[in-house]
């Protein structure tokens, strides 16, 4: 396994947010984190990425305790895409993506051929090469998210963590972003609100409830009517989609 969490717990002001979470992520897998608001998805994602330190438990990346990995080394292995990342600075698409090379450069190093190749490839993978000179502020929400993914890819990471990457995007851009993530040759862990999108694009799903793992497995085994009732407090029917054969949730109104 490329990522392993062992009995992770974390909280603030005597309130436990993540409680005794254990999970693993296989190389090349897309793992989805779902759960109600306040269930601990974003906090767990940051713990797994090394952006927060657990109160107890540990995270291992490639069999090494993440607490023992120097920050600069870790940032070459792991990239994090936060939700609604924004900037007021007058920068271009290329400027944003070039920031992804920071972990690979020292204060005295010049811009290398490897740096340029990584940025060029990242822009190509998100289909933003033709927009590289465009001002950041003029991009749509979906385009900005693609640029943030390109910045993360320019880091040349082995693992990509994404926190609600489809938040505030229309359905076209939601599908576009998740298809892009799924098709990358990377291990990815993504926190999502939309259960049907999680079913469509994730290899496995972890369900969080009040900071604990309520279920973990394939979309077919996890997204059941009893779980939706117990965890999300909704009545719904689940059937195989005629388009992709994965579970599709039909929510009942009223």
mmCIF file of C-alpha atoms in Angstrom:
data_model
loop_
_atom_site.group_PDB
_atom_site.id
_atom_site.type_symbol
_atom_site.label_atom_id
_atom_site.label_comp_id
_atom_site.label_asym_id
_atom_site.label_seq_id
_atom_site.Cartn_x
_atom_site.Cartn_y
_atom_site.Cartn_z
ATOM 1 C CA UNK A 1 0.000 0.000 0.000
ATOM 2 C CA UNK A 2 1.261 3.468 -0.821
ATOM 3 C CA UNK A 3 -0.663 5.229 1.994
ATOM 4 C CA UNK A 4 -1.525 3.652 5.341
ATOM 5 C CA UNK A 5 -3.300 5.346 8.258
ATOM 6 C CA UNK A 6 -3.169 3.627 11.631
ATOM 7 C CA UNK A 7 -5.605 4.650 14.379
ATOM 8 C CA UNK A 8 -5.557 8.350 13.503
ATOM 9 C CA UNK A 9 -7.186 10.753 15.944
ATOM 10 C CA UNK A 10 -7.256 14.557 15.857
ATOM 11 C CA UNK A 11 -9.356 17.338 17.314
ATOM 12 C CA UNK A 12 -9.523 20.934 18.494
ATOM 13 C CA UNK A 13 -10.647 22.525 21.775
ATOM 14 C CA UNK A 14 -11.370 19.164 23.390
ATOM 15 C CA UNK A 15 -13.605 18.192 20.458
ATOM 16 C CA UNK A 16 -12.602 15.069 18.556
ATOM 17 C CA UNK A 17 -12.892 15.558 14.781
ATOM 18 C CA UNK A 18 -11.184 12.368 13.568
ATOM 19 C CA UNK A 19 -11.341 9.299 15.799
ATOM 20 C CA UNK A 20 -9.248 6.124 15.480
ATOM 21 C CA UNK A 21 -9.329 6.022 11.683
ATOM 22 C CA UNK A 22 -7.414 3.255 9.939
ATOM 23 C CA UNK A 23 -7.339 2.856 6.169
ATOM 24 C CA UNK A 24 -5.008 2.102 3.259
ATOM 25 C CA UNK A 25 -4.672 3.252 -0.336
ATOM 26 C CA UNK A 26 -3.252 1.065 -3.096
ATOM 27 C CA UNK A 27 -0.928 2.418 -5.801
ATOM 28 C CA UNK A 28 -2.923 3.861 -8.694
ATOM 29 C CA UNK A 29 -6.187 3.782 -6.767
ATOM 30 C CA UNK A 30 -8.733 6.583 -6.532
ATOM 31 C CA UNK A 31 -10.127 6.533 -2.988
ATOM 32 C CA UNK A 32 -13.170 8.648 -2.181
ATOM 33 C CA UNK A 33 -13.968 10.118 1.234
ATOM 34 C CA UNK A 34 -17.669 10.811 1.780
ATOM 35 C CA UNK A 35 -19.824 11.660 4.761
ATOM 36 C CA UNK A 36 -22.236 14.275 6.099
ATOM 37 C CA UNK A 37 -21.093 17.824 6.794
ATOM 38 C CA UNK A 38 -18.827 17.857 9.827
ATOM 39 C CA UNK A 39 -17.941 14.177 9.560
ATOM 40 C CA UNK A 40 -14.204 14.923 9.338
ATOM 41 C CA UNK A 41 -13.493 14.485 5.624
ATOM 42 C CA UNK A 42 -11.321 17.575 5.147
ATOM 43 C CA UNK A 43 -9.480 17.042 8.423
ATOM 44 C CA UNK A 44 -8.728 13.418 7.580
ATOM 45 C CA UNK A 45 -7.530 14.415 4.128
ATOM 46 C CA UNK A 46 -5.099 16.928 5.649
ATOM 47 C CA UNK A 47 -3.867 14.361 8.145
ATOM 48 C CA UNK A 48 -3.192 11.882 5.338
ATOM 49 C CA UNK A 49 -1.337 14.555 3.350
ATOM 50 C CA UNK A 50 0.815 15.538 6.306
ATOM 51 C CA UNK A 51 -0.709 19.026 6.599
ATOM 52 C CA UNK A 52 -1.945 18.272 10.109
ATOM 53 C CA UNK A 53 -0.257 16.248 12.849
ATOM 54 C CA UNK A 54 -2.445 13.633 14.564
ATOM 55 C CA UNK A 55 -2.925 13.622 18.309
ATOM 56 C CA UNK A 56 -2.444 9.869 18.138
ATOM 57 C CA UNK A 57 -1.839 7.266 15.462
ATOM 58 C CA UNK A 58 0.317 7.664 12.398
ATOM 59 C CA UNK A 59 0.369 7.908 8.620
ATOM 60 C CA UNK A 60 2.845 6.001 6.491
ATOM 61 C CA UNK A 61 3.648 6.845 2.898
ATOM 62 C CA UNK A 62 5.573 4.197 1.010
ATOM 63 C CA UNK A 63 6.241 2.370 4.304
ATOM 64 C CA UNK A 64 7.755 5.432 5.973
ATOM 65 C CA UNK A 65 6.205 7.302 8.890
ATOM 66 C CA UNK A 66 5.172 10.670 7.485
ATOM 67 C CA UNK A 67 6.315 12.411 10.688
ATOM 68 C CA UNK A 68 9.888 11.349 9.894
ATOM 69 C CA UNK A 69 9.854 12.642 6.318
ATOM 70 C CA UNK A 70 11.372 16.135 5.849
ATOM 71 C CA UNK A 71 8.809 18.644 4.597
ATOM 72 C CA UNK A 72 10.695 19.301 1.367
ATOM 73 C CA UNK A 73 10.939 15.586 0.598
ATOM 74 C CA UNK A 74 7.263 15.068 1.407
ATOM 75 C CA UNK A 75 6.208 17.893 -0.894
ATOM 76 C CA UNK A 76 7.917 16.079 -3.763
ATOM 77 C CA UNK A 77 5.821 12.992 -3.096
ATOM 78 C CA UNK A 78 2.463 14.511 -2.161
ATOM 79 C CA UNK A 79 0.377 17.279 -3.733
ATOM 80 C CA UNK A 80 -2.743 18.828 -2.218
ATOM 81 C CA UNK A 81 -5.527 20.599 -4.123
ATOM 82 C CA UNK A 82 -7.761 22.578 -1.776
ATOM 83 C CA UNK A 83 -11.291 23.677 -2.502
ATOM 84 C CA UNK A 84 -11.870 27.175 -3.847
ATOM 85 C CA UNK A 85 -8.214 28.173 -3.801
ATOM 86 C CA UNK A 86 -8.020 31.809 -4.899
ATOM 87 C CA UNK A 87 -5.587 34.672 -5.287
ATOM 88 C CA UNK A 88 -5.902 38.407 -5.786
ATOM 89 C CA UNK A 89 -2.441 38.612 -7.305
ATOM 90 C CA UNK A 90 -2.199 39.489 -10.982
ATOM 91 C CA UNK A 91 -0.701 36.231 -12.254
ATOM 92 C CA UNK A 92 -0.972 34.119 -15.354
ATOM 93 C CA UNK A 93 -1.903 30.456 -15.681
ATOM 94 C CA UNK A 94 1.762 29.686 -16.319
ATOM 95 C CA UNK A 95 2.804 31.531 -13.134
ATOM 96 C CA UNK A 96 0.456 29.388 -11.042
ATOM 97 C CA UNK A 97 1.600 26.109 -12.552
ATOM 98 C CA UNK A 98 5.281 27.027 -12.189
ATOM 99 C CA UNK A 99 4.734 27.267 -8.413
ATOM 100 C CA UNK A 100 4.437 23.500 -8.436
ATOM 101 C CA UNK A 101 8.176 23.212 -9.038
ATOM 102 C CA UNK A 102 9.071 24.973 -5.774
ATOM 103 C CA UNK A 103 9.825 21.745 -3.829
ATOM 104 C CA UNK A 104 12.357 20.735 -6.486
ATOM 105 C CA UNK A 105 14.294 24.007 -6.534
ATOM 106 C CA UNK A 106 16.671 25.750 -4.154
ATOM 107 C CA UNK A 107 17.043 29.481 -3.613
ATOM 108 C CA UNK A 108 20.048 29.550 -5.935
ATOM 109 C CA UNK A 109 18.930 27.115 -8.612
ATOM 110 C CA UNK A 110 17.862 28.370 -12.003
ATOM 111 C CA UNK A 111 14.902 27.220 -14.047
ATOM 112 C CA UNK A 112 15.965 23.849 -15.436
ATOM 113 C CA UNK A 113 14.955 21.758 -18.414
ATOM 114 C CA UNK A 114 13.314 19.315 -15.978
ATOM 115 C CA UNK A 115 11.270 22.154 -14.485
ATOM 116 C CA UNK A 116 10.122 23.282 -17.914
ATOM 117 C CA UNK A 117 9.258 19.746 -18.991
ATOM 118 C CA UNK A 118 7.192 19.150 -15.844
ATOM 119 C CA UNK A 119 5.215 22.377 -16.310
ATOM 120 C CA UNK A 120 4.663 21.751 -20.023
ATOM 121 C CA UNK A 121 3.429 18.217 -19.374
ATOM 122 C CA UNK A 122 1.154 19.353 -16.543
ATOM 123 C CA UNK A 123 -0.502 21.982 -18.753
ATOM 124 C CA UNK A 124 -0.969 19.427 -21.501
ATOM 125 C CA UNK A 125 -2.567 16.901 -19.161
ATOM 126 C CA UNK A 126 -5.261 19.368 -18.096
ATOM 127 C CA UNK A 127 -5.667 20.770 -21.623
ATOM 128 C CA UNK A 128 -4.637 24.306 -20.645
ATOM 129 C CA UNK A 129 -1.571 24.807 -22.837
ATOM 130 C CA UNK A 130 -3.371 27.335 -25.039
ATOM 131 C CA UNK A 131 -4.378 29.332 -21.959
ATOM 132 C CA UNK A 132 -0.984 29.521 -20.271
ATOM 133 C CA UNK A 133 -0.609 33.285 -20.878
ATOM 134 C CA UNK A 134 -4.154 34.049 -19.757
ATOM 135 C CA UNK A 135 -4.721 36.002 -16.547
ATOM 136 C CA UNK A 136 -5.855 33.888 -13.601
ATOM 137 C CA UNK A 137 -8.727 36.248 -12.763
ATOM 138 C CA UNK A 138 -10.348 35.727 -16.187
ATOM 139 C CA UNK A 139 -10.724 31.954 -15.829
ATOM 140 C CA UNK A 140 -13.970 30.156 -15.081
ATOM 141 C CA UNK A 141 -14.318 28.030 -11.949
ATOM 142 C CA UNK A 142 -13.697 24.824 -13.865
ATOM 143 C CA UNK A 143 -10.640 26.270 -15.596
ATOM 144 C CA UNK A 144 -9.185 27.467 -12.295
ATOM 145 C CA UNK A 145 -9.578 24.023 -10.811
ATOM 146 C CA UNK A 146 -7.818 22.478 -13.805
ATOM 147 C CA UNK A 147 -4.947 24.939 -13.320
ATOM 148 C CA UNK A 148 -4.673 23.999 -9.636
ATOM 149 C CA UNK A 149 -4.483 20.352 -10.640
ATOM 150 C CA UNK A 150 -1.801 21.260 -13.173
ATOM 151 C CA UNK A 151 0.138 23.052 -10.417
ATOM 152 C CA UNK A 152 -0.114 19.905 -8.315
ATOM 153 C CA UNK A 153 0.993 17.720 -11.229
ATOM 154 C CA UNK A 154 3.999 19.975 -11.831
ATOM 155 C CA UNK A 155 5.234 18.844 -8.408
ATOM 156 C CA UNK A 156 5.643 15.379 -9.967
ATOM 157 C CA UNK A 157 3.917 13.752 -6.969
ATOM 158 C CA UNK A 158 3.146 10.115 -6.447
ATOM 159 C CA UNK A 159 -0.033 10.892 -4.497
ATOM 160 C CA UNK A 160 -2.673 13.548 -5.134
ATOM 161 C CA UNK A 161 -5.055 14.703 -2.393
ATOM 162 C CA UNK A 162 -8.103 16.755 -3.396
ATOM 163 C CA UNK A 163 -10.554 18.478 -1.052
ATOM 164 C CA UNK A 164 -13.966 18.925 -2.667
ATOM 165 C CA UNK A 165 -12.521 19.629 -6.136
ATOM 166 C CA UNK A 166 -16.016 19.906 -7.651
ATOM 167 C CA UNK A 167 -17.382 22.384 -5.108
ATOM 168 C CA UNK A 168 -19.352 25.261 -6.726
ATOM 169 C CA UNK A 169 -18.823 23.879 -10.237
ATOM 170 C CA UNK A 170 -21.634 23.097 -12.674
ATOM 171 C CA UNK A 171 -22.260 19.445 -13.482
ATOM 172 C CA UNK A 172 -20.297 19.567 -16.741
ATOM 173 C CA UNK A 173 -17.172 20.800 -14.985
ATOM 174 C CA UNK A 174 -17.692 18.429 -12.052
ATOM 175 C CA UNK A 175 -17.598 15.436 -14.381
ATOM 176 C CA UNK A 176 -14.724 16.925 -16.358
ATOM 177 C CA UNK A 177 -12.563 17.406 -13.241
ATOM 178 C CA UNK A 178 -13.241 13.940 -11.812
ATOM 179 C CA UNK A 179 -12.671 12.261 -15.166
ATOM 180 C CA UNK A 180 -9.329 14.055 -15.354
ATOM 181 C CA UNK A 181 -8.370 12.863 -11.858
ATOM 182 C CA UNK A 182 -9.457 9.294 -12.583
ATOM 183 C CA UNK A 183 -7.449 9.132 -15.792
ATOM 184 C CA UNK A 184 -4.209 10.408 -14.234
ATOM 185 C CA UNK A 185 -1.497 7.814 -13.674
ATOM 186 C CA UNK A 186 -1.433 8.635 -9.960
ATOM 187 C CA UNK A 187 -2.765 7.509 -6.615
ATOM 188 C CA UNK A 188 -5.483 9.925 -5.536
ATOM 189 C CA UNK A 189 -7.600 10.508 -2.438
ATOM 190 C CA UNK A 190 -10.564 12.827 -2.927
ATOM 191 C CA UNK A 191 -13.162 14.193 -0.512
ATOM 192 C CA UNK A 192 -16.569 14.545 -2.167
ATOM 193 C CA UNK A 193 -20.088 15.610 -1.272
ATOM 194 C CA UNK A 194 -21.872 14.173 -4.300
ATOM 195 C CA UNK A 195 -22.462 10.473 -3.690
ATOM 196 C CA UNK A 196 -23.289 9.661 -7.298
ATOM 197 C CA UNK A 197 -20.055 11.239 -8.511
ATOM 198 C CA UNK A 198 -18.161 9.239 -5.881
ATOM 199 C CA UNK A 199 -19.817 6.069 -7.177
ATOM 200 C CA UNK A 200 -18.927 6.928 -10.777
ATOM 201 C CA UNK A 201 -15.273 7.815 -10.346
ATOM 202 C CA UNK A 202 -13.867 6.160 -7.203
ATOM 203 C CA UNK A 203 -12.412 2.660 -7.020
ATOM 204 C CA UNK A 204 -13.217 2.456 -3.312
ATOM 205 C CA UNK A 205 -15.125 4.658 -0.893
ATOM 206 C CA UNK A 206 -14.588 5.420 2.787
ATOM 207 C CA UNK A 207 -17.685 6.642 4.621
ATOM 208 C CA UNK A 208 -17.083 8.871 7.645
ATOM 209 C CA UNK A 209 -19.618 9.449 10.387
ATOM 210 C CA UNK A 210 -18.780 11.678 13.350
ATOM 211 C CA UNK A 211 -15.078 11.263 12.640
ATOM 212 C CA UNK A 212 -15.106 7.463 12.461
ATOM 213 C CA UNK A 213 -15.047 5.057 9.523
ATOM 214 C CA UNK A 214 -18.575 3.767 9.096
ATOM 215 C CA UNK A 215 -17.885 1.723 5.953
ATOM 216 C CA UNK A 216 -15.116 1.089 3.437
ATOM 217 C CA UNK A 217 -15.197 -0.804 0.166
ATOM 218 C CA UNK A 218 -16.279 -0.665 -3.449
ATOM 219 C CA UNK A 219 -19.153 1.660 -4.394
ATOM 220 C CA UNK A 220 -21.342 -1.415 -4.872
ATOM 221 C CA UNK A 221 -20.780 -2.691 -1.342
ATOM 222 C CA UNK A 222 -20.778 0.668 0.435
ATOM 223 C CA UNK A 223 -23.593 2.667 -1.138
ATOM 224 C CA UNK A 224 -26.564 0.717 0.148
ATOM 225 C CA UNK A 225 -30.011 1.918 1.124
ATOM 226 C CA UNK A 226 -29.523 1.080 4.837
ATOM 227 C CA UNK A 227 -26.226 3.006 4.947
ATOM 228 C CA UNK A 228 -27.773 6.045 3.282
ATOM 229 C CA UNK A 229 -30.553 5.949 5.843
ATOM 230 C CA UNK A 230 -28.260 5.469 8.826
ATOM 231 C CA UNK A 231 -25.400 7.825 7.899
ATOM 232 C CA UNK A 232 -27.002 10.484 5.710
ATOM 233 C CA UNK A 233 -30.542 10.261 7.121
ATOM 234 C CA UNK A 234 -32.190 10.095 3.719
ATOM 235 C CA UNK A 235 -34.538 7.637 2.087
ATOM 236 C CA UNK A 236 -33.225 6.552 -1.284
ATOM 237 C CA UNK A 237 -33.236 3.721 -3.769
ATOM 238 C CA UNK A 238 -30.001 2.365 -5.246
ATOM 239 C CA UNK A 239 -29.734 0.669 -8.622
ATOM 240 C CA UNK A 240 -27.073 0.023 -11.252
ATOM 241 C CA UNK A 241 -26.726 2.901 -13.686
ATOM 242 C CA UNK A 242 -27.520 1.978 -17.305
ATOM 243 C CA UNK A 243 -24.589 4.158 -18.384
ATOM 244 C CA UNK A 244 -21.707 2.816 -16.260
ATOM 245 C CA UNK A 245 -23.175 -0.119 -14.259
ATOM 246 C CA UNK A 246 -22.087 1.449 -10.972
ATOM 247 C CA UNK A 247 -24.564 2.336 -8.239
ATOM 248 C CA UNK A 248 -26.851 5.282 -8.853
ATOM 249 C CA UNK A 249 -28.768 6.783 -5.949
ATOM 250 C CA UNK A 250 -32.354 7.947 -6.437
ATOM 251 C CA UNK A 251 -33.288 10.240 -3.564
ATOM 252 C CA UNK A 252 -36.872 10.280 -2.380
ATOM 253 C CA UNK A 253 -38.516 13.657 -1.900
ATOM 254 C CA UNK A 254 -40.756 14.462 1.029
#
